[in-house]
Structures are given as structure tokens and as C-alpha cells.
Amino acid sequence: MKKAISWTLTLILCLGLLSGCSSSDSSADTSAAETTAAETSDEAAVADQETTAADTGALQEIESLTIAFSPYADADTVITSTEPLEELLQTKLMEKGYDVQEIDMSVGTSYTAVGQALSAGSADIGFISGGNYVLFSEDCDVLLTALRYAISKDSEDPIDWNDGTLEENTDEMSTYYRSVILAGPSEKGQELLAKVNAGEELTWEDLDSATWAVMDATSASGYIYPSLWLQERYGKTIADLSSVVESDSYTTSLSRLAAGQVDIIVSYGHIRVKYASDWIEEFGGTDEMINQTGILGVSEPIYNDMIAYSEASELMADEDFRQALGETFIEIAETDEGKEILSVFSQVGYEWGDDANYDGERDAQELLKSLEE
């Protein structure tokens, strides 16, 4: 009997030990599972924080975005300078929920050609002048207005520009610029410049005896405002000049000026700030630009160029996408890389555009049309 009881107690103790072991293992397994679950939860939380619009399924696929640039410089220079813009745009737009498969960038053969592309919807957006915008504003609208660095000279008196020092960019942002009438190193160009610096008034005959390089008739600084300057002083416009050559870009005009093929060019006021370092090596000047060129006339202020969008574009009809695209350009312009890219347009930033800001340009064009009819 005692033997039987002994075996029974032994069995009970063993069963208890086994039960204890099993309970301990189960507890350890549960603890490990809970730890794993907690870690997984933490990782998921981090992943959720890093999730982009693409991960949440909100990403919209855009087949292509077409951008047309006005010929601020020759086509090769613009295309080379803006090449990194494609990746920057795609990356920024992806962050905002738009997967743009392709960005097609091109340079128009003229300012008018870019306006026509916006009008037809063959370009979604265009980098254009205020004058070009006004001409085609029935078919496009302002997205952003460009900002520029103001330059150190802003007087309408040309003598103030001809003090022997080169204009410089300042730290101030500006929403306007001026057009200048720039004389070159040719005999006629220097003859006219000497008269201005001597305080003499140029006559119409003086100016008409020179050969001028201008841009097409939609360019604000390359045609419209110089024409207004002539009209205010002589009652005539560029269309009345005897010898005029139309250039496809300002760099073409500079090359002609340096070579003595033309005596005068019309351009934006910061052209020497931008190209003085290239005057000899790139354009063929025989001395520093400040020594071979001078200002004959300065226009009234011109509201800055812009990024305009086509109202014929299905893509740009999407207000949310327009907002995202505008924000993207503003953000890119705040980066060092963006500033380097946009320097080819002499633009350093953007603010949201307003069509009403270009009413002064409309008045200028209406006056010009009335004078040339």
C-alpha cells in the first residue's frame, strides 16, 4: 500500500513539474509574440509616416507635361541649362501626388511661336514675356510671375548708366525691369554714345542712320518698350527705322553688336550683368564689354516675365494640378540647383501671378498699335 502511495505521489509531482515547464514555455512564447507584434507595429507606424501619395494609392499618373521656353538665349544654351529641371519637376510633383511620366521641354523659334503653342494647346505651360502674354491672353493665363534681382542702376537717364562701372545685381527682389537701347563698338555706335555722354540730345536722324537689332514685335524689352521710348521722343517707332535686323535671341543680337554688324541693340536692362564675362570669349568683343558698349536710352519699368499656362490644355484645366505645379516651381527656385537652372532666364524666384498686373502692358500695346496703324 505504501509503495502504491509512493508511486502516486511521484506521478503527481512529475505531472506538476511538466505543467510548470509547459506554462513557462507558453509564457515565453506569448512574450516573444507580443514583442514581435510591438516591433512590427512600430515599424508600420514609421512606414506610415514616410508613406508618400504613391503608397496610399492617391498618386495620379500624368502621361506628359509640355514646356515651351522663349528664346532668352540660343536654343542649345537653354536646353543644356534646363536639362536638370526635368528630374527636379518629376520628383517634386511625385511628392505632391502626381507621377509625370515624361516632361517635354523645347525652345521656341521666336517669342511669338511660344505664344502660338500656348494658344493651340501644344504646350501646357510657357516661359514668356509680358508682351507676349498680353497678345495671347485670350488663350492662356498667368500661373506665376518671375522675380529678379534688382540691379544697381535704375535711372531713366542713360548718363547714369555710362559712369564707367558695370551694373551689378543687388540682394533685393524686383517684379519689374527696364529695356535699354545699347550702342556697340562700331563707328556709328560710338558716335551716338559720345553725343549722349556729352549731354547732347540724339535726333531722329542720328538714330535712323544706325543699324538696329531687335526681337520680334511681341517682345516687351526687345521691341514694344523701345518703340514707346522712340514714340515719346520722336513720334516714331521701330517700324519707322530704315535699317532693322530681327534676331532670334538676345545672344544673337550681342554677337552682331560685338562684330560691328549692327550699331544698336534693344534688350533688357541687365544684359551686361548677365553677359559681360562672355563678351570677349563668346561674342568676339575686342575689349571689356563696359569699354565697348553704352546706354543711349532707358525705358519705363516693365512688369516681369511669367510662367503662363494654356487654357486649351486638358492637363492645365485641373486646378489641383496647377496648384501643385506652381508650388513645385516656387520650391525649386528656392534651392541652389534651381537658382542655377533658372539663371538662364535671369529669374531667381516666383510669386503667384495675377492677370491684372499686366494691364499696363495692355495699355502699352494698344498705344503701339494705334501709332502703327
Coordinates of C-alpha atoms in Angstrom, one line a residue:
M1 CA 0.0 0.0 0.0
K2 CA 2.8 2.4 0.9
K3 CA 4.5 1.5 -2.3
A4 CA 1.4 2.3 -4.2
I5 CA 1.0 5.7 -2.5
S6 CA 4.7 6.5 -3.1
W7 CA 4.3 5.9 -6.8
T8 CA 1.2 8.0 -6.9
L9 CA 2.9 10.9 -5.2
T10 CA 5.8 10.6 -7.6
L11 CA 3.5 10.7 -10.5
I12 CA 1.7 13.8 -9.2
L13 CA 5.0 15.6 -8.7
C14 CA 6.2 14.8 -12.2
L15 CA 2.9 16.0 -13.6
G16 CA 3.2 19.2 -11.7
L17 CA 6.7 19.8 -12.9
L18 CA 5.6 19.1 -16.5
S19 CA 2.8 21.5 -16.1
G20 CA 5.1 24.2 -14.7
C21 CA 7.5 23.7 -17.6
S22 CA 4.7 24.0 -20.1
S23 CA 3.3 27.1 -18.5
S24 CA 6.8 28.8 -18.6
D25 CA 7.3 27.9 -22.2
S26 CA 3.9 29.2 -23.2
S27 CA 4.5 32.4 -21.3
A28 CA 7.9 32.9 -23.1
D29 CA 6.3 32.3 -26.4
T30 CA 3.5 34.7 -25.7
S31 CA 6.0 37.4 -24.6
A32 CA 8.1 36.9 -27.7
A33 CA 5.0 37.1 -29.9
E34 CA 3.9 40.3 -28.2
T35 CA 7.4 41.8 -28.6
T36 CA 7.4 40.9 -32.3
A37 CA 3.9 42.4 -32.7
A38 CA 5.0 45.6 -31.0
E39 CA 8.1 45.9 -33.2
T40 CA 6.0 45.3 -36.3
S41 CA 3.5 47.9 -35.1
D42 CA 6.4 50.4 -34.5
E43 CA 7.8 49.7 -38.0
A44 CA 4.4 50.2 -39.5
A45 CA 4.0 53.5 -37.8
V46 CA 7.3 54.7 -39.1
A47 CA 6.4 53.5 -42.6
D48 CA 3.1 55.3 -42.4
Q49 CA 4.9 58.5 -41.5
E50 CA 7.1 58.1 -44.6
T51 CA 4.4 57.0 -46.9
T52 CA 4.0 59.2 -50.0
A53 CA 1.0 59.7 -52.1
A54 CA 2.1 56.8 -54.2
D55 CA 2.0 54.4 -51.3
T56 CA -1.5 55.4 -50.3
G57 CA -2.9 54.9 -53.8
A58 CA -3.6 58.7 -54.3
L59 CA -0.9 59.0 -56.9
Q60 CA -2.2 60.3 -60.3
E61 CA -0.3 59.3 -63.4
I62 CA 0.3 62.1 -65.9
E63 CA 1.4 61.0 -69.3
S64 CA 3.3 64.1 -70.2
L65 CA 3.9 67.8 -69.4
T66 CA 5.0 70.0 -72.3
I67 CA 7.0 73.1 -71.5
A68 CA 8.0 75.8 -74.1
F69 CA 10.7 78.3 -73.4
S70 CA 11.0 81.7 -75.1
P71 CA 14.4 82.2 -76.8
Y72 CA 16.0 84.2 -73.9
A73 CA 19.3 82.7 -75.2
D74 CA 20.2 80.4 -78.1
A75 CA 18.3 77.1 -78.1
D76 CA 21.4 75.0 -77.2
T77 CA 22.2 77.1 -74.1
V78 CA 18.6 77.0 -72.9
I79 CA 18.2 73.2 -73.4
T80 CA 21.5 72.5 -71.7
S81 CA 20.9 74.7 -68.8
T82 CA 17.4 73.4 -68.2
E83 CA 18.1 69.7 -68.6
P84 CA 18.2 69.0 -64.8
L85 CA 14.8 70.7 -64.4
E86 CA 13.1 67.5 -65.7
E87 CA 14.1 65.3 -62.8
L88 CA 13.5 68.1 -60.2
L89 CA 10.0 68.6 -61.5
Q90 CA 9.2 64.9 -61.6
T91 CA 10.5 64.4 -58.0
K92 CA 8.6 67.4 -56.6
L93 CA 5.4 66.6 -58.3
M94 CA 5.6 62.9 -57.2
E95 CA 5.7 64.2 -53.6
K96 CA 2.5 66.2 -54.3
G97 CA 0.7 63.1 -55.7
Y98 CA 1.5 63.3 -59.5
D99 CA 3.6 60.8 -61.3
V100 CA 4.6 62.7 -64.5
Q101 CA 5.9 60.1 -66.9
E102 CA 7.5 62.5 -69.4
I103 CA 8.5 66.2 -69.4
D104 CA 8.9 67.5 -72.9
M105 CA 10.9 70.8 -73.0
S106 CA 11.7 72.9 -76.1
V107 CA 12.8 76.4 -77.1
G108 CA 10.5 78.3 -79.4
T109 CA 12.0 79.7 -82.6
S110 CA 10.6 83.1 -81.5
Y111 CA 8.6 84.7 -78.7
T112 CA 5.5 84.6 -80.9
A113 CA 6.0 80.9 -81.6
V114 CA 5.7 80.1 -77.8
G115 CA 2.5 82.2 -77.6
Q116 CA 1.1 80.3 -80.5
A117 CA 2.0 77.0 -78.9
L118 CA 0.1 78.0 -75.7
S119 CA -2.8 79.3 -77.8
A120 CA -3.1 76.0 -79.7
G121 CA -2.5 73.8 -76.6
S122 CA 0.6 72.2 -78.0
A123 CA 2.4 73.5 -74.9
D124 CA 0.9 73.1 -71.5
I125 CA 3.0 75.9 -70.0
G126 CA 5.3 78.5 -71.4
F127 CA 8.0 80.8 -70.1
I128 CA 7.0 84.1 -71.8
S129 CA 7.3 87.9 -71.6
G130 CA 4.5 90.2 -70.5
G131 CA 4.2 91.5 -74.0
N132 CA 3.8 88.0 -75.5
Y133 CA 1.3 87.1 -72.7
V134 CA -0.9 90.1 -73.5
L135 CA -1.0 89.2 -77.2
F136 CA -2.2 85.7 -76.4
S137 CA -4.0 86.2 -73.1
E138 CA -7.4 85.1 -74.5
D139 CA -6.0 81.6 -74.8
C140 CA -3.7 81.4 -71.8
D141 CA -3.4 82.7 -68.2
V142 CA -0.8 83.6 -65.7
L143 CA 0.4 80.9 -63.3
L144 CA 3.5 82.6 -61.8
T145 CA 5.3 85.9 -62.1
A146 CA 9.0 85.7 -62.1
L147 CA 11.2 87.6 -59.6
R148 CA 14.6 89.0 -60.5
Y149 CA 17.4 90.6 -58.5
A150 CA 17.2 94.3 -58.9
I151 CA 20.3 95.8 -60.5
S152 CA 22.3 98.7 -59.1
K153 CA 21.3 101.2 -61.8
D154 CA 17.6 102.1 -62.3
S155 CA 17.6 105.6 -63.6
E156 CA 15.9 106.6 -66.9
D157 CA 18.8 108.9 -67.6
P158 CA 21.4 107.0 -69.8
I159 CA 24.3 109.1 -68.5
D160 CA 23.8 107.5 -65.1
W161 CA 24.4 104.1 -66.7
N162 CA 27.6 105.3 -68.5
D163 CA 29.7 106.1 -65.5
G164 CA 32.4 103.5 -66.4
T165 CA 31.1 100.9 -63.9
L166 CA 29.2 97.8 -64.8
E167 CA 25.8 97.3 -63.4
E168 CA 25.5 94.7 -60.6
N169 CA 22.8 92.6 -59.1
T170 CA 21.6 93.6 -55.7
D171 CA 20.1 91.5 -52.9
E172 CA 16.6 93.0 -53.5
M173 CA 13.9 91.1 -55.4
S174 CA 12.1 93.1 -58.1
T175 CA 8.9 92.5 -60.1
Y176 CA 10.0 94.8 -62.9
Y177 CA 12.9 95.6 -65.1
R178 CA 13.7 98.1 -67.9
S179 CA 14.5 98.0 -71.6
V180 CA 17.7 99.6 -72.7
I181 CA 19.0 100.9 -76.1
L182 CA 22.6 99.7 -76.2
A183 CA 25.2 101.1 -78.5
G184 CA 28.1 98.8 -79.6
P185 CA 31.7 99.2 -80.7
S186 CA 31.0 100.2 -84.3
E187 CA 31.9 103.6 -85.5
K188 CA 28.3 104.7 -85.6
G189 CA 27.5 103.2 -82.2
Q190 CA 30.4 105.0 -80.6
E191 CA 29.5 108.3 -82.3
L192 CA 26.0 108.2 -80.9
L193 CA 27.3 107.2 -77.4
A194 CA 29.7 110.1 -77.4
K195 CA 26.8 112.5 -78.1
V196 CA 24.8 111.1 -75.2
N197 CA 27.7 111.2 -72.8
A198 CA 28.3 114.8 -73.8
G199 CA 24.8 115.7 -72.7
E200 CA 23.5 116.2 -76.3
E201 CA 20.1 115.1 -77.4
L202 CA 20.0 112.5 -80.1
T203 CA 18.0 113.4 -83.2
W204 CA 15.8 111.0 -85.1
E205 CA 18.2 111.3 -88.0
D206 CA 21.0 110.2 -85.6
L207 CA 19.1 107.0 -84.6
D208 CA 17.8 106.4 -88.1
S209 CA 21.3 106.4 -89.5
A210 CA 22.2 103.4 -87.4
T211 CA 21.5 99.7 -87.9
W212 CA 19.4 98.2 -85.2
A213 CA 19.0 94.6 -84.0
V214 CA 15.6 93.9 -82.4
M215 CA 13.5 91.0 -81.3
D216 CA 10.1 90.1 -82.7
A217 CA 7.1 92.5 -82.2
T218 CA 5.8 90.7 -79.1
S219 CA 8.9 91.1 -77.0
A220 CA 8.5 93.7 -74.3
S221 CA 12.1 94.8 -73.9
G222 CA 13.2 93.8 -77.4
Y223 CA 10.5 95.7 -79.3
I224 CA 7.5 97.2 -77.5
Y225 CA 9.0 99.4 -74.9
P226 CA 11.9 100.6 -77.1
S227 CA 9.2 101.6 -79.6
L228 CA 7.3 103.5 -76.9
W229 CA 10.6 105.2 -76.0
L230 CA 11.0 106.3 -79.6
Q231 CA 7.4 107.4 -79.9
E232 CA 7.5 109.6 -76.8
R233 CA 10.6 111.4 -78.0
Y234 CA 10.3 111.4 -81.8
G235 CA 6.7 110.4 -82.7
K236 CA 8.1 107.3 -84.4
T237 CA 8.6 103.6 -83.6
I238 CA 11.0 100.8 -84.5
A239 CA 8.8 100.2 -87.6
D240 CA 9.9 103.6 -88.9
L241 CA 13.6 102.9 -88.7
S242 CA 15.4 102.5 -92.0
S243 CA 17.7 99.6 -91.1
V244 CA 16.4 96.9 -88.7
V245 CA 17.5 93.3 -88.3
E246 CA 15.4 90.9 -86.3
S247 CA 17.3 88.5 -84.1
D248 CA 16.1 85.1 -82.9
S249 CA 17.6 85.6 -79.4
Y250 CA 19.4 88.3 -77.4
T251 CA 22.7 86.3 -77.6
T252 CA 22.4 86.6 -81.4
S253 CA 21.9 90.4 -81.1
L254 CA 25.0 90.5 -78.8
S255 CA 27.1 88.6 -81.4
R256 CA 26.1 91.0 -84.1
L257 CA 26.8 94.0 -81.9
A258 CA 30.3 92.8 -80.9
A259 CA 31.1 92.1 -84.6
G260 CA 30.0 95.5 -85.7
Q261 CA 27.3 94.1 -87.9
V262 CA 24.8 96.3 -86.1
D263 CA 25.3 99.6 -84.2
I264 CA 22.5 99.3 -81.7
I265 CA 20.5 96.5 -80.0
V266 CA 17.5 96.7 -77.7
S267 CA 17.4 94.4 -74.7
Y268 CA 16.5 94.0 -71.0
G269 CA 18.5 96.3 -68.8
H270 CA 20.5 93.6 -67.0
I271 CA 22.0 92.2 -70.2
R272 CA 25.5 93.4 -69.3
V273 CA 25.2 91.9 -65.8
K274 CA 24.5 88.6 -67.5
Y275 CA 26.9 88.6 -70.4
A276 CA 29.8 90.9 -69.6
S277 CA 32.1 87.9 -68.7
D278 CA 31.3 86.3 -72.1
W279 CA 31.7 89.5 -74.2
I280 CA 35.3 88.7 -75.5
E281 CA 35.4 84.9 -75.5
E282 CA 31.9 84.1 -76.6
F283 CA 30.8 87.1 -78.6
G284 CA 34.1 88.2 -80.1
G285 CA 34.5 91.6 -78.4
T286 CA 38.0 93.1 -78.5
D287 CA 37.9 94.8 -75.1
E288 CA 35.8 94.5 -71.9
M289 CA 32.1 95.0 -72.5
I290 CA 31.9 98.1 -70.3
N291 CA 34.5 99.7 -72.5
Q292 CA 32.8 98.9 -75.8
T293 CA 29.2 99.5 -75.1
G294 CA 27.0 102.2 -73.6
I295 CA 23.4 103.1 -73.0
L296 CA 21.6 105.5 -75.3
G297 CA 18.1 105.2 -73.8
V298 CA 16.2 103.6 -70.9
S299 CA 12.5 102.7 -70.9
E300 CA 9.9 103.0 -68.2
P301 CA 9.5 99.9 -65.9
I302 CA 8.3 96.6 -67.4
Y303 CA 6.4 94.0 -65.3
N304 CA 8.4 90.8 -65.2
D305 CA 8.1 87.7 -67.4
M306 CA 6.0 84.8 -66.3
I307 CA 5.1 81.1 -66.5
A308 CA 1.8 81.0 -68.3
Y309 CA -0.5 78.0 -68.8
S310 CA -2.6 77.1 -71.8
E311 CA -6.4 77.2 -71.4
A312 CA -6.6 74.7 -74.3
S313 CA -4.6 72.2 -72.3
E314 CA -6.7 69.4 -70.7
L315 CA -3.9 68.9 -68.1
M316 CA -3.8 72.5 -67.0
A317 CA -7.6 72.6 -66.7
D318 CA -7.1 70.6 -63.5
E319 CA -6.9 73.3 -60.8
D320 CA -5.3 71.0 -58.3
F321 CA -2.5 70.1 -60.7
R322 CA -2.0 73.8 -61.5
Q323 CA -1.6 74.5 -57.8
A324 CA 0.8 71.6 -57.4
L325 CA 2.9 72.7 -60.4
G326 CA 3.0 76.3 -59.2
E327 CA 4.1 75.2 -55.7
T328 CA 6.7 73.0 -57.4
F329 CA 8.3 75.8 -59.3
I330 CA 8.3 78.1 -56.3
E331 CA 10.1 75.4 -54.2
I332 CA 12.6 74.5 -56.9
A333 CA 13.5 78.2 -57.2
E334 CA 14.4 78.3 -53.5
T335 CA 17.1 75.7 -54.0
D336 CA 20.7 76.3 -55.1
E337 CA 20.3 73.9 -58.0
G338 CA 17.0 75.6 -59.0
K339 CA 18.6 79.0 -58.9
E340 CA 21.4 77.8 -61.2
I341 CA 18.9 76.4 -63.7
L342 CA 16.7 79.5 -63.8
S343 CA 19.7 81.9 -64.1
V344 CA 19.5 81.3 -67.9
F345 CA 16.2 83.2 -67.8
S346 CA 17.6 85.8 -65.3
Q347 CA 14.9 84.6 -62.9
V348 CA 15.6 83.9 -59.2
G349 CA 12.1 83.1 -57.8
Y350 CA 8.4 83.2 -58.4
E351 CA 5.2 84.5 -56.9
W352 CA 1.6 83.7 -57.8
G353 CA 0.6 85.6 -60.9
D354 CA -2.3 88.0 -61.4
D355 CA -3.6 88.9 -64.9
A356 CA -4.4 92.4 -63.7
N357 CA -0.7 93.1 -63.2
Y358 CA -0.2 93.1 -66.9
D359 CA -2.9 95.8 -67.6
G360 CA 0.0 98.3 -68.1
E361 CA 1.4 96.1 -70.8
R362 CA -2.0 96.0 -72.5
D363 CA -2.1 99.8 -72.5
A364 CA 1.4 99.9 -74.0
Q365 CA 0.4 97.5 -76.8
E366 CA -2.8 99.4 -77.5
L367 CA -0.9 102.6 -77.8
L368 CA 1.7 101.0 -80.0
K369 CA -1.0 99.5 -82.3
S370 CA -2.7 102.9 -82.7
L371 CA 0.6 104.5 -83.6
E372 CA 1.5 102.0 -86.3
E373 CA -2.0 101.9 -87.9

